Short mmCIF file of C-alpha atoms in Angstrom, two decimals:
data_model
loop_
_atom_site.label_atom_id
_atom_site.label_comp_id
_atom_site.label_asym_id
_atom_site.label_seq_id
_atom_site.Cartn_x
_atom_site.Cartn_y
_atom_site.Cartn_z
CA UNK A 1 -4.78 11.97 -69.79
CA UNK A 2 -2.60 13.18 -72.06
CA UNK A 3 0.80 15.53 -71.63
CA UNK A 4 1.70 18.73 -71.46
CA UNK A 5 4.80 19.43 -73.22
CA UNK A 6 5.41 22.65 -71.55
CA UNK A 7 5.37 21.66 -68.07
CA UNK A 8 8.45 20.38 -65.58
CA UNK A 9 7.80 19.19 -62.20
CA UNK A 10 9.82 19.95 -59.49
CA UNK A 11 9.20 16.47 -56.63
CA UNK A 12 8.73 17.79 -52.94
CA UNK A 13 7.24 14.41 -51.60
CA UNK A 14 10.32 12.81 -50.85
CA UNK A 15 11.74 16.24 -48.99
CA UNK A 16 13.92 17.48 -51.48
CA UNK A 17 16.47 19.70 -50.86
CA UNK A 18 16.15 21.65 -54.38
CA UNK A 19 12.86 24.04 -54.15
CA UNK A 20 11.93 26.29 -57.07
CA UNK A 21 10.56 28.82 -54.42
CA UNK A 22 13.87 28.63 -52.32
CA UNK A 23 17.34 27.73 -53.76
CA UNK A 24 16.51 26.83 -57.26
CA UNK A 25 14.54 29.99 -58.10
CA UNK A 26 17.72 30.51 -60.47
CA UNK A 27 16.96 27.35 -62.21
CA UNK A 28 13.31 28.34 -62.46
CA UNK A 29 13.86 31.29 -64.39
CA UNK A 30 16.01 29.58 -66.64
CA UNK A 31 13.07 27.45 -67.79
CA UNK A 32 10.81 29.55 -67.72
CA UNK A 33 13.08 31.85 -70.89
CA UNK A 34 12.49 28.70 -72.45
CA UNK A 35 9.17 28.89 -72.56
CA UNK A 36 7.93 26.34 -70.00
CA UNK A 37 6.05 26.68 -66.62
CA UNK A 38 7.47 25.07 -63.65
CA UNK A 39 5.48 23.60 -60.83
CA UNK A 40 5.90 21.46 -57.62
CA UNK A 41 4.47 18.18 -57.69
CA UNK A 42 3.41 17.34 -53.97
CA UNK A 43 0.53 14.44 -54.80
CA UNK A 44 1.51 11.53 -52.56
CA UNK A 45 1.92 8.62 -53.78
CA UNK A 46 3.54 9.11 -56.90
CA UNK A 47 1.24 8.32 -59.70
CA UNK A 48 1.26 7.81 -63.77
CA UNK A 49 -1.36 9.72 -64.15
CA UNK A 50 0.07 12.52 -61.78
CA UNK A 51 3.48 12.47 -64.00
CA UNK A 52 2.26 12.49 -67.22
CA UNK A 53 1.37 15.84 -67.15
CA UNK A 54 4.96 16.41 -67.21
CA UNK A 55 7.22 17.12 -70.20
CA UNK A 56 10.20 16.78 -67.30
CA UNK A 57 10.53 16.37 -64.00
CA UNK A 58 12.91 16.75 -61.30
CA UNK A 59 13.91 15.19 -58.16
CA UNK A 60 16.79 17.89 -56.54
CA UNK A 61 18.42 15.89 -53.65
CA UNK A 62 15.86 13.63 -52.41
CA UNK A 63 16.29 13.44 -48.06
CA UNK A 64 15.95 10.81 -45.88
CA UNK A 65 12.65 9.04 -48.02
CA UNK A 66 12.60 6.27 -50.18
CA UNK A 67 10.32 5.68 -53.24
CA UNK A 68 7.44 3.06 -52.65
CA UNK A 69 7.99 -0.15 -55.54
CA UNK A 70 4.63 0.91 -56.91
CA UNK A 71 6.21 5.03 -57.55
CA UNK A 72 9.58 3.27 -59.10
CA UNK A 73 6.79 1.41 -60.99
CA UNK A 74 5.24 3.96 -62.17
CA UNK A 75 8.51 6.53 -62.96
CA UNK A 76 10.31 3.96 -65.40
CA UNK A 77 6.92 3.52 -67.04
CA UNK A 78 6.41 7.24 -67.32
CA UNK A 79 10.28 7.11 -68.95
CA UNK A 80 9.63 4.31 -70.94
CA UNK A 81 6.71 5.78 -72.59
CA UNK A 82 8.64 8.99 -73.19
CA UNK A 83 9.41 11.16 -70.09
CA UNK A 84 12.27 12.54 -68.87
CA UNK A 85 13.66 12.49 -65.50
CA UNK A 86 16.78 14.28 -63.92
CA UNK A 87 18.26 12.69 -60.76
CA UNK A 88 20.42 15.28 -58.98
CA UNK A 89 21.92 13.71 -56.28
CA UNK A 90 24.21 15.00 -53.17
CA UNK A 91 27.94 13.88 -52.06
CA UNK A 92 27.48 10.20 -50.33
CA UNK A 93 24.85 9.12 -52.53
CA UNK A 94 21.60 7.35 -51.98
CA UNK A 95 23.45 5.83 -48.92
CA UNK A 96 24.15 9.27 -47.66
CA UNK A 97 21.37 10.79 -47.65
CA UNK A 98 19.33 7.65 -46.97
CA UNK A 99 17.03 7.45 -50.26
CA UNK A 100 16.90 4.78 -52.94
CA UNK A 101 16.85 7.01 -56.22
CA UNK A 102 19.17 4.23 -57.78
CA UNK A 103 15.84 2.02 -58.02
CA UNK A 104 15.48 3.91 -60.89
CA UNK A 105 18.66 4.78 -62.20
CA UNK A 106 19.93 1.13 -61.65
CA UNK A 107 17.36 -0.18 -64.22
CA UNK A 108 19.18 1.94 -67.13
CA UNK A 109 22.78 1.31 -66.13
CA UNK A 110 23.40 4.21 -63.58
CA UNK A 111 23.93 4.11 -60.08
CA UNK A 112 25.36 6.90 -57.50
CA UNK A 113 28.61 5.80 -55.54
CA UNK A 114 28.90 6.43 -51.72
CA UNK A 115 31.41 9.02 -51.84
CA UNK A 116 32.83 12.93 -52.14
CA UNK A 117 34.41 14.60 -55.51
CA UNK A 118 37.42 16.20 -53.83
CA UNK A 119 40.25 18.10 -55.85
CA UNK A 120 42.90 19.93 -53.96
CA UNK A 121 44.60 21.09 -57.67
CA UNK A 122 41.60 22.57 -59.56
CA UNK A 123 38.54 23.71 -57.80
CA UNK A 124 36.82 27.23 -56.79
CA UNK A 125 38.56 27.95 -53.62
CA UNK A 126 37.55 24.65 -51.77
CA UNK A 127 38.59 21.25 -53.02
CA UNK A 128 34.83 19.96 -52.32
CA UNK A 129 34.41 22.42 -55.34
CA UNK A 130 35.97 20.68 -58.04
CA UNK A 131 36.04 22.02 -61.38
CA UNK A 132 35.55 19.12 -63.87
CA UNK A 133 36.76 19.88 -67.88
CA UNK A 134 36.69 16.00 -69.30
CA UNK A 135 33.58 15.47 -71.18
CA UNK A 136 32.35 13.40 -73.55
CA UNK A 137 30.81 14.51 -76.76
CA UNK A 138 27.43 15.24 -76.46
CA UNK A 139 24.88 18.09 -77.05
CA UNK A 140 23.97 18.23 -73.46
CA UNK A 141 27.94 19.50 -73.04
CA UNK A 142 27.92 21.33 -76.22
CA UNK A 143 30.31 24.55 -75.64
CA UNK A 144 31.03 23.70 -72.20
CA UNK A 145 34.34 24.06 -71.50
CA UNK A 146 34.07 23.17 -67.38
CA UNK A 147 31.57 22.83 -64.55
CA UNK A 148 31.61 23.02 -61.09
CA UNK A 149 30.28 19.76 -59.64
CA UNK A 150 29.90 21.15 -55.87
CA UNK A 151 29.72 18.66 -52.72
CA UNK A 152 28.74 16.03 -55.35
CA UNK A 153 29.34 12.07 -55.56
CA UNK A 154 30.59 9.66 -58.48
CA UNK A 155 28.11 7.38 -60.42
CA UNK A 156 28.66 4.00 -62.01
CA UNK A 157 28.00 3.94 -65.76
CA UNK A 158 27.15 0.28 -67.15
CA UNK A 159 24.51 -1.37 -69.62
CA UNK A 160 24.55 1.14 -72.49
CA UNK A 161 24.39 4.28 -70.77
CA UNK A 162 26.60 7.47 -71.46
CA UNK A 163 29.25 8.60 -68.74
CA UNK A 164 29.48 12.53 -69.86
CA UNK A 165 31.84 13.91 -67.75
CA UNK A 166 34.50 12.73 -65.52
CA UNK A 167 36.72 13.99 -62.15
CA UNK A 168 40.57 14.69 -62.78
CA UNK A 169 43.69 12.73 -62.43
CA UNK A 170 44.27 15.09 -59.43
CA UNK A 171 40.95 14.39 -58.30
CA UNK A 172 39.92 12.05 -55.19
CA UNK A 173 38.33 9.74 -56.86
CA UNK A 174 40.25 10.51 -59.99
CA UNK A 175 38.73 9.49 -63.34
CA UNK A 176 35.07 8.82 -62.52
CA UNK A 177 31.93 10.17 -63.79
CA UNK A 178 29.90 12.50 -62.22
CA UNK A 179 27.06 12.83 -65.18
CA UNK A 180 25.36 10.43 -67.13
CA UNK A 181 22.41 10.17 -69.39
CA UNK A 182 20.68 6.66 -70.37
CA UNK A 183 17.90 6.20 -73.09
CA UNK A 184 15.02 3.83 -71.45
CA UNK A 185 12.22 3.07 -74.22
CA UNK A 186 11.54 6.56 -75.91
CA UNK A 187 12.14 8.36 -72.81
CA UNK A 188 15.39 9.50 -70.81
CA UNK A 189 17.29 9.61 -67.43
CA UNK A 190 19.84 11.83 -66.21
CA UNK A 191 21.77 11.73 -63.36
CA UNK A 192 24.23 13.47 -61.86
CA UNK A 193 25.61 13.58 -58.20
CA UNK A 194 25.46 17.56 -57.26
CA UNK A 195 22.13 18.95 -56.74
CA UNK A 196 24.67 21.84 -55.66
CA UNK A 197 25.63 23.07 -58.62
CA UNK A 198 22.15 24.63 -59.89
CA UNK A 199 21.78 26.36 -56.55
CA UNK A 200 20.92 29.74 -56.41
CA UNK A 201 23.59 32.16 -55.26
CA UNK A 202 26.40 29.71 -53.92
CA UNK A 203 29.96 29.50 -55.66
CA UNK A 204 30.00 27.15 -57.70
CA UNK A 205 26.18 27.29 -58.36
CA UNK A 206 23.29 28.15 -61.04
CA UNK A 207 25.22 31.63 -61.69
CA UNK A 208 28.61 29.63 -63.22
CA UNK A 209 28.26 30.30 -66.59
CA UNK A 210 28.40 26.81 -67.82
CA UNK A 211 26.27 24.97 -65.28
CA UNK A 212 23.59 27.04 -66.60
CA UNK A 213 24.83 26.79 -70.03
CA UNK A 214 24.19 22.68 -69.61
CA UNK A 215 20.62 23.44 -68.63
CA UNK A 216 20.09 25.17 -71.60
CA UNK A 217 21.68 22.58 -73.87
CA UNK A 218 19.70 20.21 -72.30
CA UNK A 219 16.23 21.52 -73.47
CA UNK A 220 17.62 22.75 -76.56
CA UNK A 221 18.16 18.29 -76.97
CA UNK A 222 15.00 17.40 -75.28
CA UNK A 223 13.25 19.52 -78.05
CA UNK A 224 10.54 21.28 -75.61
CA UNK A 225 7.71 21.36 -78.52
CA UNK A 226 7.74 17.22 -78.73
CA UNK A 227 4.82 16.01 -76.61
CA UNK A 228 5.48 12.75 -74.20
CA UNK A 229 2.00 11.32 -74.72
CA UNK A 230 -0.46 12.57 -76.98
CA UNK A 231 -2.85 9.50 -76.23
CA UNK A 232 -3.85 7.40 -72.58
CA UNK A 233 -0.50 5.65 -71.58
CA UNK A 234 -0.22 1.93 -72.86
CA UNK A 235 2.74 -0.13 -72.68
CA UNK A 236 4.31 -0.52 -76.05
CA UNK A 237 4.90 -3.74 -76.98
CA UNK A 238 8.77 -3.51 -78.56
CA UNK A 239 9.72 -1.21 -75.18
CA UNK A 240 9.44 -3.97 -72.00
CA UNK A 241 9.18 -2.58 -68.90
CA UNK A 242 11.43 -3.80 -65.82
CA UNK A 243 8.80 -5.85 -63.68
CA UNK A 244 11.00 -7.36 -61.05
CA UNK A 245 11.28 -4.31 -58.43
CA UNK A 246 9.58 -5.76 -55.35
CA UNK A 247 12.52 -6.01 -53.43
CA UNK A 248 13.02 -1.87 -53.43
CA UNK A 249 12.75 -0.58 -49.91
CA UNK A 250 9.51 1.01 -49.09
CA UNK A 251 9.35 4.68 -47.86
CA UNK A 252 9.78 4.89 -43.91
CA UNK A 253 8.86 8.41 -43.39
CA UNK A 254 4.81 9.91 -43.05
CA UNK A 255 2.47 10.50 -45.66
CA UNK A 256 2.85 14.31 -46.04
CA UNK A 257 -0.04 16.21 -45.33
CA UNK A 258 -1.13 19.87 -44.35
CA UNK A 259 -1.42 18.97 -40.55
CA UNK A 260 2.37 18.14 -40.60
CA UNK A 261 3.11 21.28 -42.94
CA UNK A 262 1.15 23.40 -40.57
CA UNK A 263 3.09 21.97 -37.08
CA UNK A 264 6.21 22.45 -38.79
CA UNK A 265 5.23 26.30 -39.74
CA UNK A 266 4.21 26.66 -36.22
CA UNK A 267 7.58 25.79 -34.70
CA UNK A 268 9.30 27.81 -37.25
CA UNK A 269 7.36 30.92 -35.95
CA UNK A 270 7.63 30.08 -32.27
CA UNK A 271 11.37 29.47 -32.93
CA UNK A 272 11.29 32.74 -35.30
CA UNK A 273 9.91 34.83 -32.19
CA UNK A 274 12.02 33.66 -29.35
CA UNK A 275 14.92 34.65 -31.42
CA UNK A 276 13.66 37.98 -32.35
CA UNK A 277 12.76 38.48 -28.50
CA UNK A 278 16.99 37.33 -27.61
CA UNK A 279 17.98 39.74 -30.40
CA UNK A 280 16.07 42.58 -28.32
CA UNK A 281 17.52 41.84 -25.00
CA UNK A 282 20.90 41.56 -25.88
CA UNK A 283 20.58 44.79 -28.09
CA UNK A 284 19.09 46.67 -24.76
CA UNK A 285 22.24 44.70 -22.47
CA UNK A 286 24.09 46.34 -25.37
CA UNK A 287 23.41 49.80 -24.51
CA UNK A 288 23.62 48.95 -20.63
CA UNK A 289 27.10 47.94 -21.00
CA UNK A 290 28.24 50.61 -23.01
CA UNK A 291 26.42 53.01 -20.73
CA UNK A 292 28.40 51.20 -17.50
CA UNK A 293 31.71 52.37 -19.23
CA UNK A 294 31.45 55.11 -20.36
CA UNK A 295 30.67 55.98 -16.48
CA UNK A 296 33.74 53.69 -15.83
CA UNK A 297 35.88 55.75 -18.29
CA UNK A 298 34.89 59.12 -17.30
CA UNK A 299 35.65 58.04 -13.33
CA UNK A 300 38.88 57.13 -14.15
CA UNK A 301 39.94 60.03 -15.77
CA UNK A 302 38.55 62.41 -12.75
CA UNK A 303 40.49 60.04 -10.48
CA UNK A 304 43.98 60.23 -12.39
CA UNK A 305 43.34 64.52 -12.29
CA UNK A 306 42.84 64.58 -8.89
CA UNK A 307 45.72 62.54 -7.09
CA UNK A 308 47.67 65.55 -6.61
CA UNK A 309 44.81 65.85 -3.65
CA UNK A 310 45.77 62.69 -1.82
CA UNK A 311 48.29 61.95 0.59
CA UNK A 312 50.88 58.81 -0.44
CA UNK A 313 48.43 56.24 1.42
CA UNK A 314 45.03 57.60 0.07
CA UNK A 315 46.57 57.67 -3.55
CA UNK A 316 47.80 54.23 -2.17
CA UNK A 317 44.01 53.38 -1.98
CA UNK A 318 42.84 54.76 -5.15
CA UNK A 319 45.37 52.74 -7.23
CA UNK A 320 43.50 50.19 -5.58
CA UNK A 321 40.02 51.72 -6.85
CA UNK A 322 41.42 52.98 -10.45
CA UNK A 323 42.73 49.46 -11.03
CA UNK A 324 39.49 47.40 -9.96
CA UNK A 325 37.76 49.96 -12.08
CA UNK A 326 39.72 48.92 -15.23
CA UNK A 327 39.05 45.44 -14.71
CA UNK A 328 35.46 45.96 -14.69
CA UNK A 329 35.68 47.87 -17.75
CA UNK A 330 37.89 44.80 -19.56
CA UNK A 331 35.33 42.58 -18.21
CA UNK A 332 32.37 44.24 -19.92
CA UNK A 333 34.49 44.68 -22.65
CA UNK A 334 34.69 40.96 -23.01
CA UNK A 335 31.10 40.89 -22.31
CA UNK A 336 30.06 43.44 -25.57
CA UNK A 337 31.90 41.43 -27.65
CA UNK A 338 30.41 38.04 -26.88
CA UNK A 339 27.05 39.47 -27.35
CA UNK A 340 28.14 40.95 -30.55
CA UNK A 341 29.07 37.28 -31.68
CA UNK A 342 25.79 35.99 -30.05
CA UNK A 343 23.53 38.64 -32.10
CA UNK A 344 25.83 37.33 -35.29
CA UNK A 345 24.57 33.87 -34.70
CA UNK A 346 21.36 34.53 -34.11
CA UNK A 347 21.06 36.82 -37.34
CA UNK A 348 22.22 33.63 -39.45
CA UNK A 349 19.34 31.76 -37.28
CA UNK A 350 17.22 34.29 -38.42
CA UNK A 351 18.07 33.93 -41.91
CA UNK A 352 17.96 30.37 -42.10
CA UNK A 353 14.61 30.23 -40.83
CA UNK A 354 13.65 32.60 -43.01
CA UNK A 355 15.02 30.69 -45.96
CA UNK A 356 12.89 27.57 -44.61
CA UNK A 357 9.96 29.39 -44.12
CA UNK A 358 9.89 30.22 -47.85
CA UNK A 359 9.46 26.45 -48.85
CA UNK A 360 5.74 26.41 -47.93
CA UNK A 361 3.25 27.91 -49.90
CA UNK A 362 1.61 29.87 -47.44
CA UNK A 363 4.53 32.37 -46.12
CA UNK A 364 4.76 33.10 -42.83
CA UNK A 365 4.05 36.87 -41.69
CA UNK A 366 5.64 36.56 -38.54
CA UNK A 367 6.03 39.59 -35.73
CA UNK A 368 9.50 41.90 -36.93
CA UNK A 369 10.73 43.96 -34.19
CA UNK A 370 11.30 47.39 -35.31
CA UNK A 371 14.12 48.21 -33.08
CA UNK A 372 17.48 49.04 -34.09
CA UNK A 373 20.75 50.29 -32.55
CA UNK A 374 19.55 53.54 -33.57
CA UNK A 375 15.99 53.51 -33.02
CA UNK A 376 15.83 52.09 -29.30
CA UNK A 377 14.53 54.81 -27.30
CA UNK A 378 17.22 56.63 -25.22
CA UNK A 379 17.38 55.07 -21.45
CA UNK A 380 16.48 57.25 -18.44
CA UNK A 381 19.66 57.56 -16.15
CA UNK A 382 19.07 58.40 -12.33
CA UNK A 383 22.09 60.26 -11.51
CA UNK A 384 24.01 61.01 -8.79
CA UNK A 385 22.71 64.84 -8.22
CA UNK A 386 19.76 63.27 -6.75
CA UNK A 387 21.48 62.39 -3.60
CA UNK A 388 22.61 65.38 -3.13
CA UNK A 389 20.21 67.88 -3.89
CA UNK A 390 17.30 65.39 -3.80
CA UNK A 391 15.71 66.92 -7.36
CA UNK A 392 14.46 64.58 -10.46
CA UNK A 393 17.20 65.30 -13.40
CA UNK A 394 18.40 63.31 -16.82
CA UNK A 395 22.25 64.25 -16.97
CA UNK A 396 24.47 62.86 -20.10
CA UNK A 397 26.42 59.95 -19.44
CA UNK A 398 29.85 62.08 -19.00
CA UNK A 399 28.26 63.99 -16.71
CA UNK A 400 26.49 61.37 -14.46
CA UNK A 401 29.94 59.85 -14.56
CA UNK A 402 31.83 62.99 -13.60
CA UNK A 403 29.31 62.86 -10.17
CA UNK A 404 29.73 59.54 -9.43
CA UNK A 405 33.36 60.03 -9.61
CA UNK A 406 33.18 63.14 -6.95
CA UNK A 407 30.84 61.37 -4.51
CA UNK A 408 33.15 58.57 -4.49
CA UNK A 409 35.73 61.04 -3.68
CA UNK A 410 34.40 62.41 -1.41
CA UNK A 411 33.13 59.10 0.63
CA UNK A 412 37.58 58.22 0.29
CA UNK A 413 38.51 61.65 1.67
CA UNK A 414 35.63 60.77 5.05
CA UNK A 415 36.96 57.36 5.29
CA UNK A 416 40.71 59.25 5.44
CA UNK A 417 39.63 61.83 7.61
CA UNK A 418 37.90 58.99 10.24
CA UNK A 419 41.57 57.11 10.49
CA UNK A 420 43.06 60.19 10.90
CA UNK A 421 45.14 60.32 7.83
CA UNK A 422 43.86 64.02 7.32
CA UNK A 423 43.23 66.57 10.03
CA UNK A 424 39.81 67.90 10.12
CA UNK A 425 41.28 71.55 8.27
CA UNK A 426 42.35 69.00 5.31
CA UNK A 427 39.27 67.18 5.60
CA UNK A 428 37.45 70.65 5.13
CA UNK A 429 39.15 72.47 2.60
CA UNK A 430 39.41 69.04 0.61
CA UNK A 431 35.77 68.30 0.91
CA UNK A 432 34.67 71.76 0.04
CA UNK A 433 36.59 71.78 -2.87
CA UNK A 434 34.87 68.76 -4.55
CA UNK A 435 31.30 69.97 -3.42
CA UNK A 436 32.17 73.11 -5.41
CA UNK A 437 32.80 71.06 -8.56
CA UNK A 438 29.70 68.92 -7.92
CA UNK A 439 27.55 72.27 -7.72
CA UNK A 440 29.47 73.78 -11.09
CA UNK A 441 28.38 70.43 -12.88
CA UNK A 442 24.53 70.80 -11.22
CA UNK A 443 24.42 74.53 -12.66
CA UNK A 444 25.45 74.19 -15.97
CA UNK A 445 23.43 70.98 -16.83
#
């Protein structure tokens, strides 16, 4: 089977972080200016035949997987014979994120170091951001005048291959290279140890100018109209092919297959449910709580207007009252604002999931609740005018307040009266007084 030149391949078999559908959509467009079509290769195992319909192909941050010998096997031959293959790798390495694409890289004279770019002098606002401006001169780094090389590790450049740009003095390591590019038979390899940097809308990502500008170089010195095989693959006989790889770790993890794509969708949209379900109750505790003070608020203020009615020992009693009321109110307070952090979490939940969810090729349509702050129906409030006139009413919250307020009032001024702090005339005239007010506030609702 022969090539086609204007395909790349984008590996998903050994659970790459870097999707074309996700976080490298960026990326994706950026090939696709150029005139080539970019697809996800998910046939397990790895085959020759599978990657020689490849012009290019990818593997974005391979995560805890290995290759099998037989897929190294067949990726330097599909190199050898004229591919090209781009390693992007993630800080700590192969050993880091427990994969083995240094099989490959090792055969060619790069490997990926165990370790974190760190610069506290130059960087984009973190110093796991470095910015790195020593390069060697090559058309891949034509024009470029600094990347960012985000959460990325060092490589080790031996055996003929090209270190093509290096960390800072000021850097931790200092002086090591983060990008290299070896020439295996008529093919190539290039590494580099941030997958980060083309990400789609991170600092530091696809949208710095010259990270993109690199990608561009780079097909503009792959020449996109050369074809990598144009007959059956054969190996040549003045390019040898590495043999000895039989002591390369095998791949631990499952065979991927729908079944496990479709449990793992399933969890996603039970998980993506019982958080929309949380976000609901806590919006509707929301509401409760603010309800309970403004009733709080409003009873305070028709206690501090009416002490002028209480003897020294009854106002005595509703400092008592007026300050157990404010500590309710700080409480739920407290309360409103942990839920607001709560719903804050659970948005990013929500958003994460959602991110995962777009990595399969079926999208999820899972259940959206439609309710909002402002689109939660009103509660029904019982208020206190049924108690004392025994008819069905829905008063506003300042009003159902103000009652409250009076009928607690008027339960203090009984409990007086029964100790004999007032005389029964006080009692009277003090009682009817508040009644009064209750019956004004029934009338004009």
């Amino acid at each position: 089977m022969s090539s086609d030149s204007g395909k790349i391949g984008f590996d998903i078999t050994q659970k790459e972080r870097g999707r074309i559908h996700s976080n490298y959509q960026g990326l994706r467009t950026l090939l696709e200016a150029e005139q080539f079509t970019c697809e996800e290769i998910n046939e397990f195992p790895i085959t020759l035949e599978t990657l020689q319909q490849y012009r290019i192909i990818f593997f974005a941050c391979p995560d805890s997987s290995k290759l099998r010998p037989e897929e190294i096997q067949a990726l330097l031959r599909y190199v050898t014979l004229g591919g090209t293959l781009i390693l992007l790798n993630h800080a700590g390495g192969d050993q880091g994120r427990r994969t083995n694409l240094g099989a490959i890289t090792a055969q060619c004279g790069i490997s990926f170091h165990n370790d974190e770019v760190l610069d506290p002098l130059s960087n984009l606002g973190l110093e796991s951001y470095p910015l790195i401006t020593e390069f060697d001169q090559h058309p891949i780094l034509k024009d470029v005048t600094n990347i960012c090389h985000r959460i990325g590790c060092t490589l080790n450049i031996t055996d003929g291959a090209i270190a093509l740009a290096f960390t800072a003095d000021s850097a931790d390591p200092p002086n090591k290279a983060v990008m290299g590019v070896a020439s295996c038979g008529k093919g190539h390899v290039i590494a580099t140890g941030s997958y980060e940097m083309f990400m789609d809308d991170v600092k530091g990502g696809i949208k710095y100018p010259n990270n993109a500008k690199i990608v561009k170089n780079l097909i503009k010195w792959l020449n996109p109209n050369q074809e990598i095989i144009s007959q059956p693959m054969t190996q040549p006989d003045d390019t040898p092919l590495p043999e000895d790889i039989e002591s390369v770790h095998t791949c631990s993890g499952e065979n991927p297959n729908v079944a496990t794509i479709i449990t793992k969708i399933e969890n996603l949209e039970t998980k993506y449910k019982k958080l929309e379900k949380n976000l609901h109750n806590i919006k509707e505790e929301s509401k409760n709580f603010l309800t309970d003070n403004t009733e709080l608020r409003e009873k305070i203020r028709i206690f501090e207007l009416n002490l002028k009615d209480f003897p020294d020992q009854a106002m005595f009693e509703l400092n008592v009252e007026i300050k157990s009321l404010n500590s309710k109110f700080k409480t739920q307070s407290d309360l409103i604002s942990k839920l607001e952090q709560e719903t804050s979490l659970l948005r990013d939940k929500l958003s994460r999931i959602n991110q995962n969810l777009k990595t399969f090729t079926e999208p999820l349509q899972s259940p959206r609740s439609t309710d909002s702050p402002t689109t939660i129906p009103p509660l029904s409030i019982t208020t206190a005018a049924e108690v004392i006139n025994k008819k069905e009413k829905i008063l506003n919250p300042r009003v159902l307040a103000e009652l409250n307020a009076y009928l607690q009032i008027l339960q203090i001024l009984e409990n007086q009266f029964n100790n004999g702090v007032l005389s029964k005339n006080q009692y009277r005239e003090k009682r009817l007084k508040f009644e009064k007010r209750i019956a004004e506030l029934q009338r004009h609702q």
